[in-house]
Short mmCIF file of C-alpha atoms (C1' of nucleotides) in Angstrom, two decimals:
data_model
loop_
_atom_site.label_atom_id
_atom_site.label_comp_id
_atom_site.label_asym_id
_atom_site.label_seq_id
_atom_site.Cartn_x
_atom_site.Cartn_y
_atom_site.Cartn_z
CA MET J 234 -4.37 8.24 62.98
CA THR J 235 -0.86 7.10 65.02
CA GLN J 236 -0.02 10.66 65.31
CA ASP J 237 -3.52 11.91 66.82
CA THR J 238 -3.22 9.07 69.42
CA LEU J 239 0.16 8.98 71.02
CA ARG J 240 -0.49 13.40 70.55
CA SER J 241 -3.42 12.55 72.85
CA ARG J 242 -2.08 9.79 74.62
CA LEU J 243 0.54 11.82 76.14
CA ILE J 244 -1.67 14.91 77.39
CA MET J 245 -3.47 12.41 79.64
CA ALA J 246 -0.28 11.13 80.66
CA GLY J 247 0.19 14.52 81.71
CA LEU J 248 -3.08 15.19 82.94
CA GLU J 249 -2.23 11.96 85.56
CA ILE J 250 1.35 13.29 86.19
CA LEU J 251 -0.10 16.78 87.33
CA GLN J 252 -2.81 14.71 89.33
CA GLU J 253 -0.50 12.41 90.83
CA LYS J 254 3.05 14.43 91.15
CA GLY J 255 2.12 18.10 90.73
CA LEU J 256 3.43 20.84 88.45
CA ALA J 257 7.45 20.39 89.03
CA ALA J 258 6.86 16.65 88.24
CA LEU J 259 5.49 17.14 84.62
CA THR J 260 7.97 17.32 82.12
CA LEU J 261 8.39 16.02 78.40
CA ARG J 262 10.23 13.38 79.69
CA ALA J 263 7.92 12.40 81.87
CA CYS J 264 4.75 11.99 79.55
CA ALA J 265 7.38 10.22 77.48
CA ALA J 266 8.40 7.27 80.04
CA ARG J 267 4.82 7.48 80.81
CA VAL J 268 3.19 6.61 77.84
CA GLY J 269 5.75 4.21 77.42
CA VAL J 270 7.78 5.93 74.47
CA SER J 271 11.22 7.36 74.24
CA HIS J 272 11.72 10.97 75.54
CA ALA J 273 12.86 12.11 71.48
CA ALA J 274 8.80 10.99 70.23
CA PRO J 275 6.78 14.06 71.83
CA ALA J 276 8.69 16.54 69.51
CA HIS J 277 6.94 14.79 66.75
CA HIS J 278 3.89 16.92 68.27
CA PHE J 279 4.36 19.01 70.50
CA SER J 280 6.45 22.53 70.12
CA GLY J 281 8.43 21.97 73.06
CA LEU J 282 6.69 22.23 76.75
CA PRO J 283 4.12 25.17 76.34
CA GLY J 284 2.93 23.44 73.59
CA LEU J 285 2.29 20.27 75.34
CA LEU J 286 1.04 22.52 78.51
CA ALA J 287 -1.62 24.32 76.26
CA GLY J 288 -3.14 20.44 75.67
CA ILE J 289 -3.38 19.88 78.79
CA ILE J 290 -5.09 23.03 79.95
CA ALA J 291 -7.30 22.38 76.68
CA LYS J 292 -8.63 19.10 78.26
CA GLY J 293 -8.60 21.17 81.14
CA PHE J 294 -10.73 22.96 79.98
CA THR J 295 -12.77 20.74 78.44
CA GLN J 296 -13.51 18.38 81.82
CA PHE J 297 -14.20 21.29 84.07
CA ALA J 298 -16.73 22.26 81.76
CA ASP J 299 -18.34 18.75 81.44
CA THR J 300 -18.41 19.06 85.10
CA MET J 301 -19.88 22.46 85.76
CA GLU J 302 -22.34 21.03 83.21
CA GLU J 303 -23.73 17.79 84.68
CA ASP J 304 -23.93 19.45 88.55
CA ARG J 305 -26.08 22.86 86.78
CA ASN J 306 -28.20 19.80 85.14
CA SER J 307 -28.56 17.40 87.82
CA ALA J 308 -29.81 20.38 90.06
CA GLU J 309 -32.72 21.81 90.24
CA GLN J 310 -34.12 23.85 87.37
CA THR J 311 -34.88 26.99 89.36
CA PRO J 312 -33.09 29.89 88.28
CA ILE J 313 -31.03 29.42 91.41
CA GLY J 314 -30.85 25.64 91.89
CA ARG J 315 -29.08 25.40 88.50
CA LEU J 316 -26.41 28.69 89.71
CA CYS J 317 -25.50 26.57 92.55
CA GLY J 318 -25.28 23.41 90.62
CA LEU J 319 -22.95 25.04 88.35
CA CYS J 320 -21.03 26.60 91.01
CA ASN J 321 -20.43 22.98 93.05
CA GLY J 322 -19.51 22.29 89.71
CA TYR J 323 -17.07 24.43 89.79
CA MET J 324 -15.77 24.04 93.47
CA ARG J 325 -15.95 20.23 93.08
CA PHE J 326 -13.86 20.77 89.75
CA SER J 327 -10.82 22.67 91.45
CA ARG J 328 -10.76 20.25 94.77
CA GLU J 329 -10.44 16.70 92.61
CA HIS J 330 -8.12 18.27 90.47
CA PRO J 331 -5.58 20.87 92.60
CA ALA J 332 -3.02 20.95 90.59
CA LEU J 333 -4.18 21.17 87.09
CA PHE J 334 -7.09 23.99 87.95
CA THR J 335 -4.18 25.89 89.18
CA LEU J 336 -2.49 25.25 86.00
CA MET J 337 -5.44 26.44 84.11
CA PHE J 338 -5.59 29.53 85.31
CA ASN J 339 -1.68 30.22 86.21
CA THR J 340 -0.37 32.38 83.26
CA SER J 341 2.76 31.81 84.13
CA GLY J 342 4.05 33.15 80.64
CA GLU J 343 5.37 28.58 79.61
CA VAL J 344 1.71 28.16 78.13
CA ASP J 345 1.21 29.01 73.94
CA THR J 346 -2.63 30.74 74.78
CA ASP J 347 -3.23 31.28 71.22
CA ASP J 348 -4.02 27.57 70.42
CA PRO J 349 -7.00 27.64 68.84
CA ALA J 350 -8.35 24.62 71.34
CA PHE J 351 -6.82 26.23 74.59
CA CYS J 352 -9.45 29.20 73.57
CA ARG J 353 -12.31 27.07 72.39
CA ALA J 354 -12.59 25.00 75.80
CA SER J 355 -12.01 27.99 77.44
CA ASP J 356 -14.86 29.55 76.00
CA ARG J 357 -17.11 26.82 76.62
CA ALA J 358 -17.01 27.22 80.30
CA TYR J 359 -16.93 30.52 80.72
CA ASN J 360 -20.42 30.70 78.03
CA LEU J 361 -21.78 28.09 81.12
CA LEU J 362 -21.32 30.50 83.54
CA HIS J 363 -22.76 33.74 81.33
CA GLU J 364 -25.22 31.67 80.19
CA THR J 365 -26.72 30.48 83.69
CA CYS J 366 -26.25 34.21 85.03
CA THR J 367 -29.03 35.49 82.03
CA PRO J 368 -31.94 35.01 84.71
CA TYR J 369 -30.17 37.71 86.74
CA LEU J 370 -30.04 41.15 86.70
CA PRO J 371 -28.45 43.54 88.32
CA VAL J 372 -29.51 45.03 91.98
CA SER J 373 -28.79 48.51 90.91
CA PRO J 374 -26.91 50.21 88.43
CA GLN J 375 -23.65 50.86 90.16
CA SER J 376 -23.48 47.30 91.20
CA ALA J 377 -21.38 44.86 89.00
CA ALA J 378 -22.68 42.35 86.82
CA THR J 379 -24.05 39.46 88.47
CA GLU J 380 -21.44 36.62 86.70
CA VAL J 381 -18.47 39.15 87.74
CA LEU J 382 -19.57 39.17 91.48
CA VAL J 383 -20.67 35.05 91.11
CA TRP J 384 -17.36 34.43 89.37
CA ALA J 385 -15.26 35.90 91.84
CA LEU J 386 -17.25 34.53 94.69
CA VAL J 387 -16.53 30.82 93.63
CA HIS J 388 -13.19 31.46 91.87
CA GLY J 389 -11.74 32.93 95.16
CA LEU J 390 -14.08 29.85 97.86
CA ALA J 391 -12.10 27.61 95.69
CA THR J 392 -9.17 29.26 95.50
CA LEU J 393 -8.69 29.20 99.40
CA GLN J 394 -10.34 26.50 99.66
CA HIS J 395 -7.63 24.95 97.61
CA SER J 396 -4.39 26.86 99.62
CA GLY J 397 -6.18 24.88 103.05
CA ARG J 398 -7.14 28.78 104.23
CA ILE J 399 -11.26 28.35 104.46
CA VAL J 400 -13.63 25.08 103.98
CA VAL J 401 -16.53 24.74 102.12
CA THR J 402 -19.50 22.22 102.58
CA GLU J 403 -21.87 20.71 99.92
CA SER J 404 -23.56 19.43 102.58
CA GLU J 405 -25.20 21.08 105.59
CA GLY J 406 -22.49 21.74 108.61
CA GLU J 407 -20.93 24.56 110.79
CA THR J 408 -19.40 25.72 107.71
CA PRO J 409 -20.99 27.98 104.66
CA THR J 410 -21.84 25.72 101.82
CA ILE J 411 -22.05 27.44 98.71
CA GLU J 412 -25.66 27.73 98.48
CA ASP J 413 -25.65 30.09 101.16
CA LEU J 414 -22.69 32.42 100.13
CA LEU J 415 -24.37 32.31 96.79
CA ARG J 416 -28.18 33.30 98.54
CA SER J 417 -25.65 35.66 100.85
CA LEU J 418 -25.82 38.14 97.52
CA PRO J 419 -27.89 40.37 96.04
CA LEU J 420 -29.66 38.72 93.25
CA LYS J 421 -32.14 39.74 91.11
CA LEU J 422 -34.56 38.23 89.05
CA HIS J 423 -35.25 39.49 85.12
CA THR J 424 -39.59 40.88 85.62
CA MET B 101 25.31 39.32 112.62
CA THR B 102 26.76 38.86 109.56
CA GLN B 103 24.47 35.62 109.21
CA ASP B 104 21.13 37.78 109.71
CA THR B 105 22.55 40.02 107.08
CA LEU B 106 23.43 37.50 105.02
CA ARG B 107 20.36 35.74 105.51
CA SER B 108 17.84 39.05 105.28
CA ARG B 109 20.24 39.63 101.53
CA LEU B 110 19.07 36.11 100.60
CA ILE B 111 15.47 36.75 100.80
CA MET B 112 15.65 40.33 99.34
CA ALA B 113 17.20 38.91 95.91
CA GLY B 114 14.28 36.23 96.13
CA LEU B 115 12.01 38.93 95.97
CA GLU B 116 13.45 40.72 93.30
CA ILE B 117 13.65 37.74 91.23
CA LEU B 118 10.34 36.47 91.51
CA GLN B 119 8.97 40.41 90.55
CA GLU B 120 11.32 40.35 87.76
CA LYS B 121 12.07 36.61 85.97
CA GLY B 122 8.61 35.25 88.26
CA LEU B 123 8.73 31.53 90.00
CA ALA B 124 10.87 29.20 87.47
CA ALA B 125 13.55 31.69 88.14
CA LEU B 126 13.58 31.47 91.61
CA THR B 127 17.03 29.17 93.04
CA LEU B 128 19.20 28.93 95.55
CA ARG B 129 21.99 29.88 93.20
CA ALA B 130 20.19 32.74 91.52
CA CYS B 131 20.04 34.34 94.97
CA ALA B 132 23.08 33.79 95.84
CA ALA B 133 24.72 35.54 92.68
CA ARG B 134 22.33 38.55 92.97
CA VAL B 135 23.73 38.68 95.97
CA GLY B 136 27.17 37.88 95.27
CA VAL B 137 28.31 35.32 97.32
CA SER B 138 28.98 31.89 96.31
CA HIS B 139 26.38 29.50 95.69
CA ALA B 140 27.34 27.27 98.39
CA ALA B 141 26.90 30.63 101.11
CA PRO B 142 23.15 30.02 101.50
CA ALA B 143 23.08 26.35 103.01
CA HIS B 144 24.62 28.48 106.47
CA HIS B 145 21.42 29.90 105.61
CA PHE B 146 18.45 27.61 104.66
CA SER B 147 17.72 24.25 104.57
CA GLY B 148 17.11 24.23 101.04
CA LEU B 149 14.83 25.71 98.56
CA PRO B 150 12.04 25.28 101.19
CA GLY B 151 13.68 27.10 103.69
CA LEU B 152 14.07 29.63 101.63
CA LEU B 153 10.37 29.99 99.61
CA ALA B 154 8.92 30.33 103.68
CA GLY B 155 11.21 32.99 104.46
CA ILE B 156 10.21 34.54 101.26
CA ILE B 157 6.70 34.20 101.52
CA ALA B 158 6.95 35.75 105.13
CA LYS B 159 8.20 39.01 104.04
CA GLY B 160 5.53 39.04 101.28
CA PHE B 161 2.54 38.63 103.37
CA THR B 162 4.48 41.35 105.57
CA GLN B 163 4.53 43.91 102.87
CA PHE B 164 1.03 42.41 102.10
CA ALA B 165 -0.12 43.59 105.59
CA ASP B 166 1.96 46.67 105.74
CA THR B 167 0.04 47.71 101.91
CA MET B 168 -3.32 46.76 103.29
CA GLU B 169 -2.97 48.85 106.22
CA GLU B 170 -1.39 52.43 104.45
CA ASP B 171 -4.95 51.49 102.00
CA ARG B 172 -7.12 51.11 104.94
CA ASN B 173 -5.93 53.85 107.48
CA SER B 174 -5.62 56.62 104.75
CA ALA B 175 -9.27 56.08 103.26
CA GLU B 176 -12.12 57.42 104.62
CA GLN B 177 -12.41 56.42 108.04
CA THR B 178 -16.04 55.18 107.41
CA PRO B 179 -16.85 51.52 107.95
CA ILE B 180 -17.15 51.02 104.20
CA GLY B 181 -14.34 53.31 103.66
CA ARG B 182 -11.87 51.15 105.63
CA LEU B 183 -13.18 48.10 104.03
CA CYS B 184 -12.68 49.39 100.93
CA GLY B 185 -9.14 51.05 101.31
CA LEU B 186 -8.12 47.50 102.33
CA CYS B 187 -9.69 45.28 99.43
CA ASN B 188 -7.72 48.14 98.00
CA GLY B 189 -4.81 47.18 99.12
CA TYR B 190 -5.40 43.57 98.73
CA MET B 191 -6.18 44.16 95.17
CA ARG B 192 -3.08 46.64 94.57
CA PHE B 193 -0.75 44.09 96.03
CA SER B 194 -1.72 41.45 93.84
CA ARG B 195 -1.55 43.45 91.16
CA GLU B 196 2.29 45.04 92.20
CA HIS B 197 3.89 42.38 92.97
CA PRO B 198 2.10 38.47 90.54
CA ALA B 199 4.31 36.19 91.18
CA LEU B 200 4.85 36.57 94.67
CA PHE B 201 1.20 36.47 95.21
CA THR B 202 0.82 33.32 93.30
CA LEU B 203 3.33 31.97 95.43
CA MET B 204 2.00 33.13 98.93
CA PHE B 205 -1.24 31.19 98.32
CA ASN B 206 0.14 28.52 96.21
CA THR B 207 0.40 25.34 98.92
CA SER B 208 2.98 23.29 96.35
CA GLY B 209 4.40 21.41 98.89
CA GLU B 210 7.80 22.90 98.38
CA VAL B 211 7.52 25.33 101.02
CA ASP B 212 7.53 24.65 105.13
CA THR B 213 4.35 26.06 106.12
CA ASP B 214 5.75 25.46 110.02
CA ASP B 215 7.80 28.68 109.64
CA PRO B 216 7.32 30.58 112.88
CA ALA B 217 7.61 33.81 111.08
CA PHE B 218 5.78 32.73 108.03
CA CYS B 219 2.83 32.13 110.93
CA ARG B 220 3.30 35.34 111.98
CA ALA B 221 3.07 37.51 109.42
CA SER B 222 0.16 34.93 107.71
CA ASP B 223 -1.54 35.75 110.55
CA ARG B 224 -1.25 39.38 111.06
CA ALA B 225 -2.25 39.64 107.23
CA TYR B 226 -5.66 37.81 107.90
CA ASN B 227 -6.44 39.29 110.99
CA LEU B 228 -6.38 43.14 109.76
CA LEU B 229 -9.16 41.42 107.05
CA HIS B 230 -11.01 40.71 110.17
CA GLU B 231 -10.93 43.39 111.84
CA THR B 232 -12.10 45.77 109.68
CA CYS B 233 -14.92 43.94 108.86
CA THR B 234 -16.27 43.04 112.23
CA PRO B 235 -18.82 46.11 111.94
CA TYR B 236 -21.08 44.43 110.27
CA LEU B 237 -23.43 41.47 110.69
CA PRO B 238 -24.56 39.00 108.78
CA VAL B 239 -27.13 39.36 106.62
CA SER B 240 -29.16 36.53 107.86
CA PRO B 241 -28.52 33.72 109.73
CA GLN B 242 -27.98 31.47 106.84
CA SER B 243 -25.70 33.65 104.96
CA ALA B 244 -22.01 33.57 105.34
CA ALA B 245 -19.71 35.68 107.96
CA THR B 246 -19.16 38.75 106.52
CA GLU B 247 -15.16 38.54 106.23
CA VAL B 248 -15.68 35.16 104.30
CA LEU B 249 -17.85 37.03 101.64
CA VAL B 250 -15.71 40.19 101.13
CA TRP B 251 -12.35 37.79 100.90
CA ALA B 252 -13.65 35.27 98.87
CA LEU B 253 -14.86 38.18 96.68
CA VAL B 254 -11.43 39.88 97.13
CA HIS B 255 -8.77 37.09 96.30
CA GLY B 256 -11.56 35.51 93.40
CA LEU B 257 -11.39 39.12 91.86
CA ALA B 258 -7.36 39.05 92.07
CA THR B 259 -6.95 36.27 91.04
CA LEU B 260 -8.47 36.06 87.89
CA GLN B 261 -7.47 40.14 87.49
CA HIS B 262 -3.98 38.81 87.68
CA SER B 263 -4.75 35.90 85.00
CA GLY B 264 -5.70 38.23 82.39
CA ARG B 265 -9.65 37.54 82.74
CA ILE B 266 -11.55 40.42 84.16
CA VAL B 267 -10.52 44.21 84.20
CA VAL B 268 -11.04 45.97 87.63
CA THR B 269 -9.99 49.40 88.17
CA GLU B 270 -9.59 51.85 91.11
CA SER B 271 -11.23 54.52 89.41
CA GLU B 272 -14.46 54.89 87.64
CA GLY B 273 -14.79 53.60 83.96
CA GLU B 274 -16.26 51.18 82.56
CA THR B 275 -15.52 48.57 84.32
CA PRO B 276 -16.60 48.14 88.00
CA THR B 277 -14.30 49.51 90.78
CA ILE B 278 -14.09 47.76 94.09
CA GLU B 279 -16.16 50.14 95.71
CA ASP B 280 -19.17 48.96 93.58
CA LEU B 281 -18.62 45.24 93.92
CA LEU B 282 -18.50 45.86 97.57
CA ARG B 283 -21.91 47.62 97.80
CA SER B 284 -23.19 44.59 95.30
CA LEU B 285 -22.87 42.69 98.41
CA PRO B 286 -25.51 43.16 101.90
CA LEU B 287 -23.01 44.10 104.44
CA LYS B 288 -25.54 45.31 107.41
CA LEU B 289 -23.87 47.65 110.30
CA HIS B 290 -24.21 46.08 113.96
CA THR B 291 -27.40 48.48 115.54
"C1'" DT Z 30 48.61 42.21 127.57
"C1'" DG Z 31 49.50 38.82 125.04
"C1'" DT Z 32 48.64 33.39 123.38
"C1'" DA Z 33 46.50 29.21 121.72
"C1'" DC Z 34 42.28 27.26 120.33
"C1'" DA Z 35 37.33 26.99 119.08
"C1'" DT Z 36 33.74 28.53 116.28
"C1'" DC Z 37 31.54 29.15 111.64
"C1'" DA Z 38 30.42 31.89 107.87
"C1'" DG Z 39 31.87 31.99 103.20
"C1'" DT Z 40 35.01 30.05 99.21
"C1'" DG Z 41 35.71 26.80 95.13
"C1'" DA Z 42 35.73 22.26 93.00
"C1'" DA Z 43 33.42 18.60 92.49
"C1'" DC Z 44 29.47 15.44 91.82
"C1'" DG Z 45 25.90 13.47 90.08
"C1'" DC Z 46 21.23 14.70 88.06
"C1'" DG Z 47 17.24 15.28 84.98
"C1'" DC Z 48 16.28 18.55 81.93
"C1'" DG Z 49 15.13 19.88 76.59
"C1'" DT Z 50 17.19 19.29 72.18
"C1'" DT Z 51 19.55 17.02 68.17
"C1'" DC Z 52 20.73 14.31 64.94
"C1'" DA Z 53 22.09 10.23 62.52
"C1'" DC Z 54 18.91 5.42 62.21
"C1'" DT Z 55 14.79 2.20 61.62
"C1'" DG Z 56 11.14 0.33 59.86
"C1'" DA Z 57 6.29 0.83 58.51
"C1'" DT Z 58 2.90 2.85 55.48
"C1'" DG Z 59 1.54 4.64 51.15
"C1'" DT Z 60 1.77 6.30 46.36
"C1'" DA Z 61 3.77 6.78 41.45
"C1'" DC Z 62 4.68 3.65 37.95
"C1'" DT R 22 0.48 -7.96 40.34
"C1'" DG R 23 4.88 -5.53 41.49
"C1'" DT R 24 8.77 -2.52 41.72
"C1'" DA R 25 10.53 1.86 43.28
"C1'" DC R 26 10.37 5.57 46.33
"C1'" DA R 27 9.06 9.11 49.66
"C1'" DT R 28 7.12 10.00 53.89
"C1'" DC R 29 7.25 10.43 58.61
"C1'" DA R 30 6.52 8.72 63.96
"C1'" DG R 31 9.88 6.73 66.81
"C1'" DT R 32 14.47 5.37 68.02
"C1'" DG R 33 18.25 5.44 70.77
"C1'" DA R 34 22.53 7.66 71.68
"C1'" DA R 35 24.78 11.62 73.37
"C1'" DC R 36 25.02 16.68 73.88
"C1'" DG R 37 24.73 20.75 77.09
"C1'" DC R 38 23.06 23.42 80.23
"C1'" DG R 39 21.49 24.56 85.16
"C1'" DC R 40 20.33 22.60 89.61
"C1'" DG R 41 21.00 21.06 94.63
"C1'" DT R 42 24.99 18.64 97.54
"C1'" DT R 43 29.28 17.76 99.78
"C1'" DC R 44 33.66 18.82 101.21
"C1'" DA R 45 37.94 19.91 102.50
"C1'" DC R 46 39.77 24.96 102.71
"C1'" DT R 47 40.39 29.48 104.42
"C1'" DG R 48 40.29 33.23 107.54
"C1'" DA R 49 38.12 36.33 110.92
"C1'" DT R 50 36.06 36.65 114.88
"C1'" DG R 51 35.62 36.05 119.94
"C1'" DT R 52 36.64 33.46 124.49
"C1'" DA R 53 39.61 31.04 127.76
"C1'" DC R 54 43.26 31.55 130.14
#
DNA sequence: TGTACATCAGTGAACGCGCGTTCACTGATGTAC
DNA sequence: TGTACATCAGTGAACGCGCGTTCACTGATGTAC
């Protein structure tokens, strides 16, 4: 019990440090200090920094999937409405948690990608995208699957937005909205 | 003269270290050691690590633009051929220099983004994309500019490919090619 | 042509720093008898 | 009910490590006169 609590408290501390100070500040000692525990304590719960990172990323994917699901389900319940909602959630999460988002999609080799919690959370996020794209067919036999197009588009937008190179809004204005971009794609419903 | 030479040799060493061992191994001391110079020498040429990183990233953008220009100019000289070539260059560079590519598009705060060489090289890469998209018009008034669509798509593909989440090929096979993906987009030529 | 001097890239020793890791320990908890 | 013992999460001191930075120095180069 105490073990589970400290473990999850260290992960939460890691998420906060990532949010406030970025990846460079994310160390075992910093997490222990934030929780208020000696710096040797995390060794009882994680196999070094890669283990802690895996735990943090798993938690990150869970929050990511929650955000997408929430925005999808509170949007207009049509295929395009749900897809726009999901993508807005994707963009929103990457905007609100830039350092975490970057870490989640960076296999810098320092992360234990076999961690079962990590795989479960990551799969759940992917399946949300997959489900929300199922109403759509590829436009032609040669064209790519809808989910590849959509995923690449929204992921590229999120990454470029994060690095300050483009601006994407949710409300209407001079810059394109997610909805404009998705409507630019050739999406064809099942007949 | 000696100053310029050591400066550029340190940048080249940084690029090699990035390629071989990743971002975590990229330090002032490591660059100095690779060049064969004392670890205090770089201080005469760079204002700490951020200055060296700016130099490395500027060089990276130059190589990036070279790669895209080369692939664009050796492709079939039609609008779609040139655009496919450029995007193949984009993907090829990100595949061949994953750590550098990640660093180039990550404003982790540790980089001096006001560096003039950095701005010049970055602008040249962007202008290549812009030029190659000029034959195309948006499909409708609401839809996004072609270059935003293309950039987001190819950047998303590059990033997701790098993190091992999707596979994109240049030759034909079971997975979509860049050409398939670009042909999936609604691109309309000027009349 | 020669002398004196200024400049400055690179040296090598030393510094403090935060990191992950180790290790003997303490003290609470739970269990066997 | 009580005693003895095993377990184990967390402690705190100590370790070696590589990092960026500082600083007095050396020695080559270029310039003024």
